[in-house]
Amino acid sequence: MSVPSPIPHTLTIAGSDPSGGAGLQGDIKTLSALGTYATNVITAVIAQNTCGVREVHPVPASAIRTQLDNLLDDVHIDAVKIGMVSSREVAETLREALEVRRPRWIVLDPVMVAKSGDILVDAAGIEAVRDILIPLADVITPNLPEAAVLLEVTPPTTPDAMEAMLPGLKTLKSPYVLLKGGHLAGNSCPDLLATPEGDHWLPAPRIETDNLHGTGCALSSAIAAKLAHLPADASHERIVAAIGEAKHWLHEALTASRQLAVGHGRGPVHHFHALW
């Protein structure tokens, strides 16, 4: 059995993105840029680019379990980020494996709604995320349409309406909920963080850019990386600060994305803005 390393080990469980901005590849870039050793388990082979998704080829649950067990047999994982999970069988597989050898931190990005507004998973997939994976996670990062799907309500359009969603989201039993406010109108992008000790607004100005491909993946992976650096007995204040630092990192990655010219659609954030 391996022992903890001075450099934290992180894991992304996600589908692939050949264009490199989102999914598995975007997560690995984020986790690496923020000073962790990134590992991965692939859940789907996806034919996509900056303009959209053409085909999705899910990996069988048995193959996902083999990947995960084989990795955990060898590598100590400090934090894991889970991306899109479209079937109950895969959700149950992940829960079974991670409950046996649980990392210190589990961050779930409940990817269910595309930026176009299209629902990406069926009712069974939504229930699997809500009933199986969210209670397993330490932190969840829904955007406003995803939170509305989870609670079966209309997406909020104001900060007050975001606050009104928190009691329902807290009943889903993940201790930290980062409700992302990027879908609000206006010049700011406030996120609302619910914690066991109170709620916190994390304000940020809106950045005028079309390079929004993979922003949700980047934020959830950044949170996993920041949490992986914390000691096991980290205080509530340090956990909240780590989540805030991840949001700031994404803000800087979006600002620097104008340096990139990738594809003809929505380009990626600049994961390595602090290094290149």
PDB file of C-alpha atoms in Angstrom:
ATOM      1  CA  MET A   1       0.000   0.000   0.000  1.00  0.00           C
ATOM      2  CA  SER A   2       1.358   3.406  -0.984  1.00  0.00           C
ATOM      3  CA  VAL A   3       1.734   6.209   1.557  1.00  0.00           C
ATOM      4  CA  PRO A   4       0.711   9.865   1.261  1.00  0.00           C
ATOM      5  CA  SER A   5       3.108  12.010  -0.782  1.00  0.00           C
ATOM      6  CA  PRO A   6       4.148  15.637  -0.122  1.00  0.00           C
ATOM      7  CA  ILE A   7       2.605  16.300  -3.539  1.00  0.00           C
ATOM      8  CA  PRO A   8      -1.117  15.439  -3.291  1.00  0.00           C
ATOM      9  CA  HIS A   9      -2.588  12.806  -5.576  1.00  0.00           C
ATOM     10  CA  THR A  10      -5.874  13.614  -7.272  1.00  0.00           C
ATOM     11  CA  LEU A  11      -8.279  11.644  -9.459  1.00  0.00           C
ATOM     12  CA  THR A  12     -10.742  12.694 -12.115  1.00  0.00           C
ATOM     13  CA  ILE A  13     -13.572  10.334 -13.059  1.00  0.00           C
ATOM     14  CA  ALA A  14     -14.976  11.704 -16.295  1.00  0.00           C
ATOM     15  CA  GLY A  15     -15.480  11.356 -20.032  1.00  0.00           C
ATOM     16  CA  SER A  16     -12.920  12.390 -22.618  1.00  0.00           C
ATOM     17  CA  ASP A  17     -12.744  15.633 -24.594  1.00  0.00           C
ATOM     18  CA  PRO A  18     -10.483  15.388 -27.656  1.00  0.00           C
ATOM     19  CA  SER A  19     -10.324  19.197 -27.872  1.00  0.00           C
ATOM     20  CA  GLY A  20      -8.684  19.230 -24.438  1.00  0.00           C
ATOM     21  CA  GLY A  21     -10.757  21.939 -22.798  1.00  0.00           C
ATOM     22  CA  ALA A  22     -13.258  19.964 -20.728  1.00  0.00           C
ATOM     23  CA  GLY A  23     -13.840  16.519 -19.279  1.00  0.00           C
ATOM     24  CA  LEU A  24     -10.925  14.254 -18.499  1.00  0.00           C
ATOM     25  CA  GLN A  25      -8.318  16.274 -20.345  1.00  0.00           C
ATOM     26  CA  GLY A  26      -9.420  19.626 -18.934  1.00  0.00           C
ATOM     27  CA  ASP A  27      -9.525  18.148 -15.435  1.00  0.00           C
ATOM     28  CA  ILE A  28      -5.990  16.762 -15.717  1.00  0.00           C
ATOM     29  CA  LYS A  29      -4.732  20.180 -16.851  1.00  0.00           C
ATOM     30  CA  THR A  30      -6.422  21.909 -13.910  1.00  0.00           C
ATOM     31  CA  LEU A  31      -5.285  19.369 -11.327  1.00  0.00           C
ATOM     32  CA  SER A  32      -1.730  19.557 -12.656  1.00  0.00           C
ATOM     33  CA  ALA A  33      -1.653  23.355 -12.899  1.00  0.00           C
ATOM     34  CA  LEU A  34      -2.630  23.558  -9.230  1.00  0.00           C
ATOM     35  CA  GLY A  35       0.214  21.385  -8.004  1.00  0.00           C
ATOM     36  CA  THR A  36      -1.225  17.895  -7.694  1.00  0.00           C
ATOM     37  CA  TYR A  37      -0.378  14.607  -9.377  1.00  0.00           C
ATOM     38  CA  ALA A  38      -3.419  13.845 -11.532  1.00  0.00           C
ATOM     39  CA  THR A  39      -4.750  10.355 -12.235  1.00  0.00           C
ATOM     40  CA  ASN A  40      -7.864   9.431 -14.185  1.00  0.00           C
ATOM     41  CA  VAL A  41     -10.646   6.912 -14.751  1.00  0.00           C
ATOM     42  CA  ILE A  42     -12.484   7.294 -18.053  1.00  0.00           C
ATOM     43  CA  THR A  43     -16.267   6.861 -18.119  1.00  0.00           C
ATOM     44  CA  ALA A  44     -17.005   7.646 -21.772  1.00  0.00           C
ATOM     45  CA  VAL A  45     -15.247   8.200 -25.081  1.00  0.00           C
ATOM     46  CA  ILE A  46     -16.772  11.365 -26.513  1.00  0.00           C
ATOM     47  CA  ALA A  47     -16.423  12.747 -30.033  1.00  0.00           C
ATOM     48  CA  GLN A  48     -16.569  16.485 -29.426  1.00  0.00           C
ATOM     49  CA  ASN A  49     -14.809  19.731 -30.144  1.00  0.00           C
ATOM     50  CA  THR A  50     -15.317  23.393 -29.247  1.00  0.00           C
ATOM     51  CA  CYS A  51     -18.463  23.473 -31.407  1.00  0.00           C
ATOM     52  CA  GLY A  52     -20.300  20.617 -29.722  1.00  0.00           C
ATOM     53  CA  VAL A  53     -20.701  16.901 -29.097  1.00  0.00           C
ATOM     54  CA  ARG A  54     -21.108  14.488 -32.015  1.00  0.00           C
ATOM     55  CA  GLU A  55     -21.099  11.055 -30.348  1.00  0.00           C
ATOM     56  CA  VAL A  56     -20.890   9.586 -26.832  1.00  0.00           C
ATOM     57  CA  HIS A  57     -19.651   6.038 -26.257  1.00  0.00           C
ATOM     58  CA  PRO A  58     -20.100   5.047 -22.584  1.00  0.00           C
ATOM     59  CA  VAL A  59     -17.566   2.766 -20.936  1.00  0.00           C
ATOM     60  CA  PRO A  60     -19.223  -0.278 -19.295  1.00  0.00           C
ATOM     61  CA  ALA A  61     -19.620  -0.070 -15.527  1.00  0.00           C
ATOM     62  CA  SER A  62     -17.520  -3.203 -15.089  1.00  0.00           C
ATOM     63  CA  ALA A  63     -14.616  -1.580 -16.950  1.00  0.00           C
ATOM     64  CA  ILE A  64     -14.963   1.574 -14.865  1.00  0.00           C
ATOM     65  CA  ARG A  65     -14.824  -0.519 -11.679  1.00  0.00           C
ATOM     66  CA  THR A  66     -11.733  -2.369 -12.919  1.00  0.00           C
ATOM     67  CA  GLN A  67      -9.980   0.912 -13.729  1.00  0.00           C
ATOM     68  CA  LEU A  68     -10.857   2.351 -10.343  1.00  0.00           C
ATOM     69  CA  ASP A  69      -9.969  -0.702  -8.267  1.00  0.00           C
ATOM     70  CA  ASN A  70      -6.683  -1.168 -10.117  1.00  0.00           C
ATOM     71  CA  LEU A  71      -5.731   2.460  -9.524  1.00  0.00           C
ATOM     72  CA  LEU A  72      -6.697   2.453  -5.842  1.00  0.00           C
ATOM     73  CA  ASP A  73      -4.743  -0.767  -5.314  1.00  0.00           C
ATOM     74  CA  ASP A  74      -1.610   1.176  -6.150  1.00  0.00           C
ATOM     75  CA  VAL A  75      -2.036   4.933  -5.643  1.00  0.00           C
ATOM     76  CA  HIS A  76      -3.170   6.826  -2.533  1.00  0.00           C
ATOM     77  CA  ILE A  77      -5.748   9.412  -3.643  1.00  0.00           C
ATOM     78  CA  ASP A  78      -6.270  12.584  -1.602  1.00  0.00           C
ATOM     79  CA  ALA A  79      -9.147  14.079  -3.598  1.00  0.00           C
ATOM     80  CA  VAL A  80     -11.400  12.921  -6.415  1.00  0.00           C
ATOM     81  CA  LYS A  81     -13.522  14.921  -8.828  1.00  0.00           C
ATOM     82  CA  ILE A  82     -16.506  13.146 -10.405  1.00  0.00           C
ATOM     83  CA  GLY A  83     -17.960  14.522 -13.621  1.00  0.00           C
ATOM     84  CA  MET A  84     -20.896  13.449 -15.754  1.00  0.00           C
ATOM     85  CA  VAL A  85     -22.486  10.125 -14.748  1.00  0.00           C
ATOM     86  CA  SER A  86     -25.370   9.104 -16.983  1.00  0.00           C
ATOM     87  CA  SER A  87     -26.515   5.771 -15.538  1.00  0.00           C
ATOM     88  CA  ARG A  88     -27.533   4.405 -12.168  1.00  0.00           C
ATOM     89  CA  GLU A  89     -25.266   1.386 -12.638  1.00  0.00           C
ATOM     90  CA  VAL A  90     -22.199   3.603 -12.993  1.00  0.00           C
ATOM     91  CA  ALA A  91     -23.248   5.735 -10.007  1.00  0.00           C
ATOM     92  CA  GLU A  92     -23.634   2.623  -7.856  1.00  0.00           C
ATOM     93  CA  THR A  93     -20.283   1.303  -9.085  1.00  0.00           C
ATOM     94  CA  LEU A  94     -18.523   4.523  -8.086  1.00  0.00           C
ATOM     95  CA  ARG A  95     -20.186   4.614  -4.686  1.00  0.00           C
ATOM     96  CA  GLU A  96     -19.271   1.000  -3.918  1.00  0.00           C
ATOM     97  CA  ALA A  97     -15.615   1.479  -4.843  1.00  0.00           C
ATOM     98  CA  LEU A  98     -15.169   4.854  -3.151  1.00  0.00           C
ATOM     99  CA  GLU A  99     -16.893   3.806   0.071  1.00  0.00           C
ATOM    100  CA  VAL A 100     -14.387   0.967   0.472  1.00  0.00           C
ATOM    101  CA  ARG A 101     -11.335   3.195  -0.084  1.00  0.00           C
ATOM    102  CA  ARG A 102     -12.621   6.701   0.345  1.00  0.00           C
ATOM    103  CA  PRO A 103     -10.367   9.651  -0.526  1.00  0.00           C
ATOM    104  CA  ARG A 104     -10.306  12.505   1.980  1.00  0.00           C
ATOM    105  CA  TRP A 105     -12.285  14.689  -0.426  1.00  0.00           C
ATOM    106  CA  ILE A 106     -14.926  13.923  -3.046  1.00  0.00           C
ATOM    107  CA  VAL A 107     -16.073  16.765  -5.312  1.00  0.00           C
ATOM    108  CA  LEU A 108     -19.058  16.176  -7.591  1.00  0.00           C
ATOM    109  CA  ASP A 109     -19.873  18.306 -10.617  1.00  0.00           C
ATOM    110  CA  PRO A 110     -23.454  17.174 -11.333  1.00  0.00           C
ATOM    111  CA  VAL A 111     -23.330  17.681 -15.103  1.00  0.00           C
ATOM    112  CA  MET A 112     -26.900  17.329 -16.304  1.00  0.00           C
ATOM    113  CA  VAL A 113     -27.719  20.423 -18.387  1.00  0.00           C
ATOM    114  CA  ALA A 114     -25.773  21.686 -21.409  1.00  0.00           C
ATOM    115  CA  LYS A 115     -25.108  25.403 -21.928  1.00  0.00           C
ATOM    116  CA  SER A 116     -27.787  25.222 -24.636  1.00  0.00           C
ATOM    117  CA  GLY A 117     -30.287  24.235 -21.933  1.00  0.00           C
ATOM    118  CA  ASP A 118     -30.610  20.672 -23.192  1.00  0.00           C
ATOM    119  CA  ILE A 119     -30.952  17.944 -20.531  1.00  0.00           C
ATOM    120  CA  LEU A 120     -28.004  15.557 -20.920  1.00  0.00           C
ATOM    121  CA  VAL A 121     -29.228  12.631 -18.801  1.00  0.00           C
ATOM    122  CA  ASP A 122     -32.559  10.882 -18.413  1.00  0.00           C
ATOM    123  CA  ALA A 123     -34.725  10.760 -15.293  1.00  0.00           C
ATOM    124  CA  ALA A 124     -32.945   7.646 -14.005  1.00  0.00           C
ATOM    125  CA  GLY A 125     -29.589   9.386 -14.384  1.00  0.00           C
ATOM    126  CA  ILE A 126     -30.820  12.450 -12.499  1.00  0.00           C
ATOM    127  CA  GLU A 127     -32.132  10.265  -9.673  1.00  0.00           C
ATOM    128  CA  ALA A 128     -28.807   8.404  -9.536  1.00  0.00           C
ATOM    129  CA  VAL A 129     -26.882  11.641  -9.125  1.00  0.00           C
ATOM    130  CA  ARG A 130     -29.319  12.950  -6.513  1.00  0.00           C
ATOM    131  CA  ASP A 131     -29.757   9.776  -4.473  1.00  0.00           C
ATOM    132  CA  ILE A 132     -26.399   8.011  -4.805  1.00  0.00           C
ATOM    133  CA  LEU A 133     -23.583  10.436  -5.599  1.00  0.00           C
ATOM    134  CA  ILE A 134     -24.560  13.697  -3.903  1.00  0.00           C
ATOM    135  CA  PRO A 135     -24.734  12.110  -0.406  1.00  0.00           C
ATOM    136  CA  LEU A 136     -21.299  10.616  -1.110  1.00  0.00           C
ATOM    137  CA  ALA A 137     -19.743  13.976  -2.007  1.00  0.00           C
ATOM    138  CA  ASP A 138     -18.162  16.522   0.308  1.00  0.00           C
ATOM    139  CA  VAL A 139     -18.709  19.331  -2.215  1.00  0.00           C
ATOM    140  CA  ILE A 140     -21.158  19.650  -5.108  1.00  0.00           C
ATOM    141  CA  THR A 141     -21.027  22.401  -7.737  1.00  0.00           C
ATOM    142  CA  PRO A 142     -24.357  22.702  -9.595  1.00  0.00           C
ATOM    143  CA  ASN A 143     -25.121  25.611 -11.872  1.00  0.00           C
ATOM    144  CA  LEU A 144     -28.576  27.151 -11.683  1.00  0.00           C
ATOM    145  CA  PRO A 145     -30.284  24.925 -14.308  1.00  0.00           C
ATOM    146  CA  GLU A 146     -28.746  21.808 -12.731  1.00  0.00           C
ATOM    147  CA  ALA A 147     -29.866  22.826  -9.255  1.00  0.00           C
ATOM    148  CA  ALA A 148     -33.356  23.403 -10.639  1.00  0.00           C
ATOM    149  CA  VAL A 149     -33.377  19.920 -12.192  1.00  0.00           C
ATOM    150  CA  LEU A 150     -32.266  18.370  -8.909  1.00  0.00           C
ATOM    151  CA  LEU A 151     -35.043  20.124  -6.986  1.00  0.00           C
ATOM    152  CA  GLU A 152     -37.637  19.956  -9.788  1.00  0.00           C
ATOM    153  CA  VAL A 153     -38.204  23.708  -9.728  1.00  0.00           C
ATOM    154  CA  THR A 154     -37.829  26.652 -12.107  1.00  0.00           C
ATOM    155  CA  PRO A 155     -34.235  27.949 -12.453  1.00  0.00           C
ATOM    156  CA  PRO A 156     -33.665  31.067 -10.342  1.00  0.00           C
ATOM    157  CA  THR A 157     -33.043  34.397 -12.059  1.00  0.00           C
ATOM    158  CA  THR A 158     -32.042  36.556  -9.075  1.00  0.00           C
ATOM    159  CA  PRO A 159     -29.666  36.297  -6.110  1.00  0.00           C
ATOM    160  CA  ASP A 160     -32.653  36.180  -3.750  1.00  0.00           C
ATOM    161  CA  ALA A 161     -34.051  33.222  -5.675  1.00  0.00           C
ATOM    162  CA  MET A 162     -30.661  31.509  -5.419  1.00  0.00           C
ATOM    163  CA  GLU A 163     -30.766  31.905  -1.647  1.00  0.00           C
ATOM    164  CA  ALA A 164     -34.263  30.428  -1.608  1.00  0.00           C
ATOM    165  CA  MET A 165     -32.890  27.236  -3.210  1.00  0.00           C
ATOM    166  CA  LEU A 166     -30.381  26.530  -0.465  1.00  0.00           C
ATOM    167  CA  PRO A 167     -32.708  24.769   2.016  1.00  0.00           C
ATOM    168  CA  GLY A 168     -33.714  22.272  -0.664  1.00  0.00           C
ATOM    169  CA  LEU A 169     -30.137  21.710  -1.807  1.00  0.00           C
ATOM    170  CA  LYS A 170     -28.998  21.141   1.772  1.00  0.00           C
ATOM    171  CA  THR A 171     -31.503  18.302   2.153  1.00  0.00           C
ATOM    172  CA  LEU A 172     -29.547  16.385  -0.514  1.00  0.00           C
ATOM    173  CA  LYS A 173     -26.906  15.760   2.198  1.00  0.00           C
ATOM    174  CA  SER A 174     -23.697  17.091   0.710  1.00  0.00           C
ATOM    175  CA  PRO A 175     -22.119  19.302   3.388  1.00  0.00           C
ATOM    176  CA  TYR A 176     -20.737  21.945   0.993  1.00  0.00           C
ATOM    177  CA  VAL A 177     -22.839  23.221  -1.914  1.00  0.00           C
ATOM    178  CA  LEU A 178     -21.404  25.749  -4.360  1.00  0.00           C
ATOM    179  CA  LEU A 179     -24.366  27.101  -6.320  1.00  0.00           C
ATOM    180  CA  LYS A 180     -22.894  28.773  -9.407  1.00  0.00           C
ATOM    181  CA  GLY A 181     -24.541  31.998 -10.505  1.00  0.00           C
ATOM    182  CA  GLY A 182     -23.087  32.351 -13.982  1.00  0.00           C
ATOM    183  CA  HIS A 183     -26.538  32.063 -15.576  1.00  0.00           C
ATOM    184  CA  LEU A 184     -27.760  35.226 -13.849  1.00  0.00           C
ATOM    185  CA  ALA A 185     -28.095  38.332 -15.990  1.00  0.00           C
ATOM    186  CA  GLY A 186     -25.872  41.309 -15.301  1.00  0.00           C
ATOM    187  CA  ASN A 187     -22.239  42.264 -14.938  1.00  0.00           C
ATOM    188  CA  SER A 188     -21.402  39.963 -12.031  1.00  0.00           C
ATOM    189  CA  CYS A 189     -21.136  36.201 -11.524  1.00  0.00           C
ATOM    190  CA  PRO A 190     -21.830  35.591  -7.833  1.00  0.00           C
ATOM    191  CA  ASP A 191     -21.630  32.050  -6.510  1.00  0.00           C
ATOM    192  CA  LEU A 192     -23.352  31.048  -3.282  1.00  0.00           C
ATOM    193  CA  LEU A 193     -21.551  28.635  -0.969  1.00  0.00           C
ATOM    194  CA  ALA A 194     -23.613  26.736   1.601  1.00  0.00           C
ATOM    195  CA  THR A 195     -21.629  25.148   4.436  1.00  0.00           C
ATOM    196  CA  PRO A 196     -22.397  23.381   7.729  1.00  0.00           C
ATOM    197  CA  GLU A 197     -21.568  26.650   9.520  1.00  0.00           C
ATOM    198  CA  GLY A 198     -23.302  29.199   7.342  1.00  0.00           C
ATOM    199  CA  ASP A 199     -23.649  30.542   3.829  1.00  0.00           C
ATOM    200  CA  HIS A 200     -21.210  32.751   1.936  1.00  0.00           C
ATOM    201  CA  TRP A 201     -21.469  34.802  -1.240  1.00  0.00           C
ATOM    202  CA  LEU A 202     -18.407  34.547  -3.491  1.00  0.00           C
ATOM    203  CA  PRO A 203     -18.708  37.552  -5.817  1.00  0.00           C
ATOM    204  CA  ALA A 204     -16.807  38.047  -9.069  1.00  0.00           C
ATOM    205  CA  PRO A 205     -17.192  40.344 -12.074  1.00  0.00           C
ATOM    206  CA  ARG A 206     -18.418  38.828 -15.331  1.00  0.00           C
ATOM    207  CA  ILE A 207     -15.663  38.386 -17.922  1.00  0.00           C
ATOM    208  CA  GLU A 208     -16.627  39.125 -21.512  1.00  0.00           C
ATOM    209  CA  THR A 209     -15.326  36.076 -23.339  1.00  0.00           C
ATOM    210  CA  ASP A 210     -16.582  33.260 -25.526  1.00  0.00           C
ATOM    211  CA  ASN A 211     -13.970  30.902 -24.052  1.00  0.00           C
ATOM    212  CA  LEU A 212     -16.354  29.137 -21.720  1.00  0.00           C
ATOM    213  CA  HIS A 213     -15.750  25.548 -22.798  1.00  0.00           C
ATOM    214  CA  GLY A 214     -15.056  23.430 -19.715  1.00  0.00           C
ATOM    215  CA  THR A 215     -15.537  26.120 -17.069  1.00  0.00           C
ATOM    216  CA  GLY A 216     -17.607  23.828 -14.839  1.00  0.00           C
ATOM    217  CA  CYS A 217     -15.034  21.048 -15.148  1.00  0.00           C
ATOM    218  CA  ALA A 218     -12.237  23.489 -14.375  1.00  0.00           C
ATOM    219  CA  LEU A 219     -13.913  24.886 -11.255  1.00  0.00           C
ATOM    220  CA  SER A 220     -14.785  21.528  -9.709  1.00  0.00           C
ATOM    221  CA  SER A 221     -11.302  20.182 -10.473  1.00  0.00           C
ATOM    222  CA  ALA A 222      -9.719  23.319  -9.018  1.00  0.00           C
ATOM    223  CA  ILE A 223     -11.717  22.820  -5.828  1.00  0.00           C
ATOM    224  CA  ALA A 224     -10.528  19.201  -5.635  1.00  0.00           C
ATOM    225  CA  ALA A 225      -6.926  20.309  -6.122  1.00  0.00           C
ATOM    226  CA  LYS A 226      -7.118  23.062  -3.512  1.00  0.00           C
ATOM    227  CA  LEU A 227      -8.744  20.726  -0.983  1.00  0.00           C
ATOM    228  CA  ALA A 228      -6.118  18.050  -1.666  1.00  0.00           C
ATOM    229  CA  HIS A 229      -3.462  20.432  -0.360  1.00  0.00           C
ATOM    230  CA  LEU A 230      -5.233  20.821   2.999  1.00  0.00           C
ATOM    231  CA  PRO A 231      -4.299  18.753   6.059  1.00  0.00           C
ATOM    232  CA  ALA A 232      -6.725  16.100   7.245  1.00  0.00           C
ATOM    233  CA  ASP A 233      -7.785  18.286  10.192  1.00  0.00           C
ATOM    234  CA  ALA A 234      -8.336  21.442   8.135  1.00  0.00           C
ATOM    235  CA  SER A 235     -10.635  23.970   9.763  1.00  0.00           C
ATOM    236  CA  HIS A 236     -13.927  25.132   8.308  1.00  0.00           C
ATOM    237  CA  GLU A 237     -12.318  28.483   7.516  1.00  0.00           C
ATOM    238  CA  ARG A 238      -9.543  26.855   5.499  1.00  0.00           C
ATOM    239  CA  ILE A 239     -12.032  24.758   3.540  1.00  0.00           C
ATOM    240  CA  VAL A 240     -14.072  27.840   2.640  1.00  0.00           C
ATOM    241  CA  ALA A 241     -10.865  29.681   1.708  1.00  0.00           C
ATOM    242  CA  ALA A 242      -9.772  26.805  -0.547  1.00  0.00           C
ATOM    243  CA  ILE A 243     -13.070  26.916  -2.441  1.00  0.00           C
ATOM    244  CA  GLY A 244     -12.740  30.672  -2.804  1.00  0.00           C
ATOM    245  CA  GLU A 245      -9.181  30.257  -4.112  1.00  0.00           C
ATOM    246  CA  ALA A 246     -10.431  27.797  -6.729  1.00  0.00           C
ATOM    247  CA  LYS A 247     -13.006  30.325  -7.929  1.00  0.00           C
ATOM    248  CA  HIS A 248     -10.311  33.026  -8.122  1.00  0.00           C
ATOM    249  CA  TRP A 249      -8.080  30.682 -10.135  1.00  0.00           C
ATOM    250  CA  LEU A 250     -10.901  30.095 -12.625  1.00  0.00           C
ATOM    251  CA  HIS A 251     -11.473  33.860 -12.897  1.00  0.00           C
ATOM    252  CA  GLU A 252      -7.813  34.313 -13.817  1.00  0.00           C
ATOM    253  CA  ALA A 253      -7.976  31.375 -16.260  1.00  0.00           C
ATOM    254  CA  LEU A 254     -10.966  32.985 -17.986  1.00  0.00           C
ATOM    255  CA  THR A 255      -9.249  36.373 -18.125  1.00  0.00           C
ATOM    256  CA  ALA A 256      -6.151  34.814 -19.711  1.00  0.00           C
ATOM    257  CA  SER A 257      -8.166  32.714 -22.167  1.00  0.00           C
ATOM    258  CA  ARG A 258      -7.900  35.511 -24.755  1.00  0.00           C
ATOM    259  CA  GLN A 259      -4.308  34.349 -25.268  1.00  0.00           C
ATOM    260  CA  LEU A 260      -5.659  31.119 -26.788  1.00  0.00           C
ATOM    261  CA  ALA A 261      -7.195  30.568 -30.217  1.00  0.00           C
ATOM    262  CA  VAL A 262      -8.503  27.000 -30.068  1.00  0.00           C
ATOM    263  CA  GLY A 263     -11.196  25.872 -32.501  1.00  0.00           C
ATOM    264  CA  HIS A 264     -14.108  27.729 -34.079  1.00  0.00           C
ATOM    265  CA  GLY A 265     -16.663  27.485 -31.256  1.00  0.00           C
ATOM    266  CA  ARG A 266     -16.428  28.132 -27.529  1.00  0.00           C
ATOM    267  CA  GLY A 267     -12.743  27.979 -26.693  1.00  0.00           C
ATOM    268  CA  PRO A 268     -11.253  26.694 -23.426  1.00  0.00           C
ATOM    269  CA  VAL A 269     -10.037  28.556 -20.384  1.00  0.00           C
ATOM    270  CA  HIS A 270      -6.267  28.985 -20.023  1.00  0.00           C
ATOM    271  CA  HIS A 271      -5.501  26.257 -17.488  1.00  0.00           C
ATOM    272  CA  PHE A 272      -1.784  27.106 -17.379  1.00  0.00           C
ATOM    273  CA  HIS A 273      -2.119  30.900 -17.193  1.00  0.00           C
ATOM    274  CA  ALA A 274       0.070  31.076 -14.077  1.00  0.00           C
ATOM    275  CA  LEU A 275       2.827  28.930 -15.603  1.00  0.00           C
ATOM    276  CA  TRP A 276       3.160  29.865 -19.277  1.00  0.00           C
TER     277      TRP A 276
END
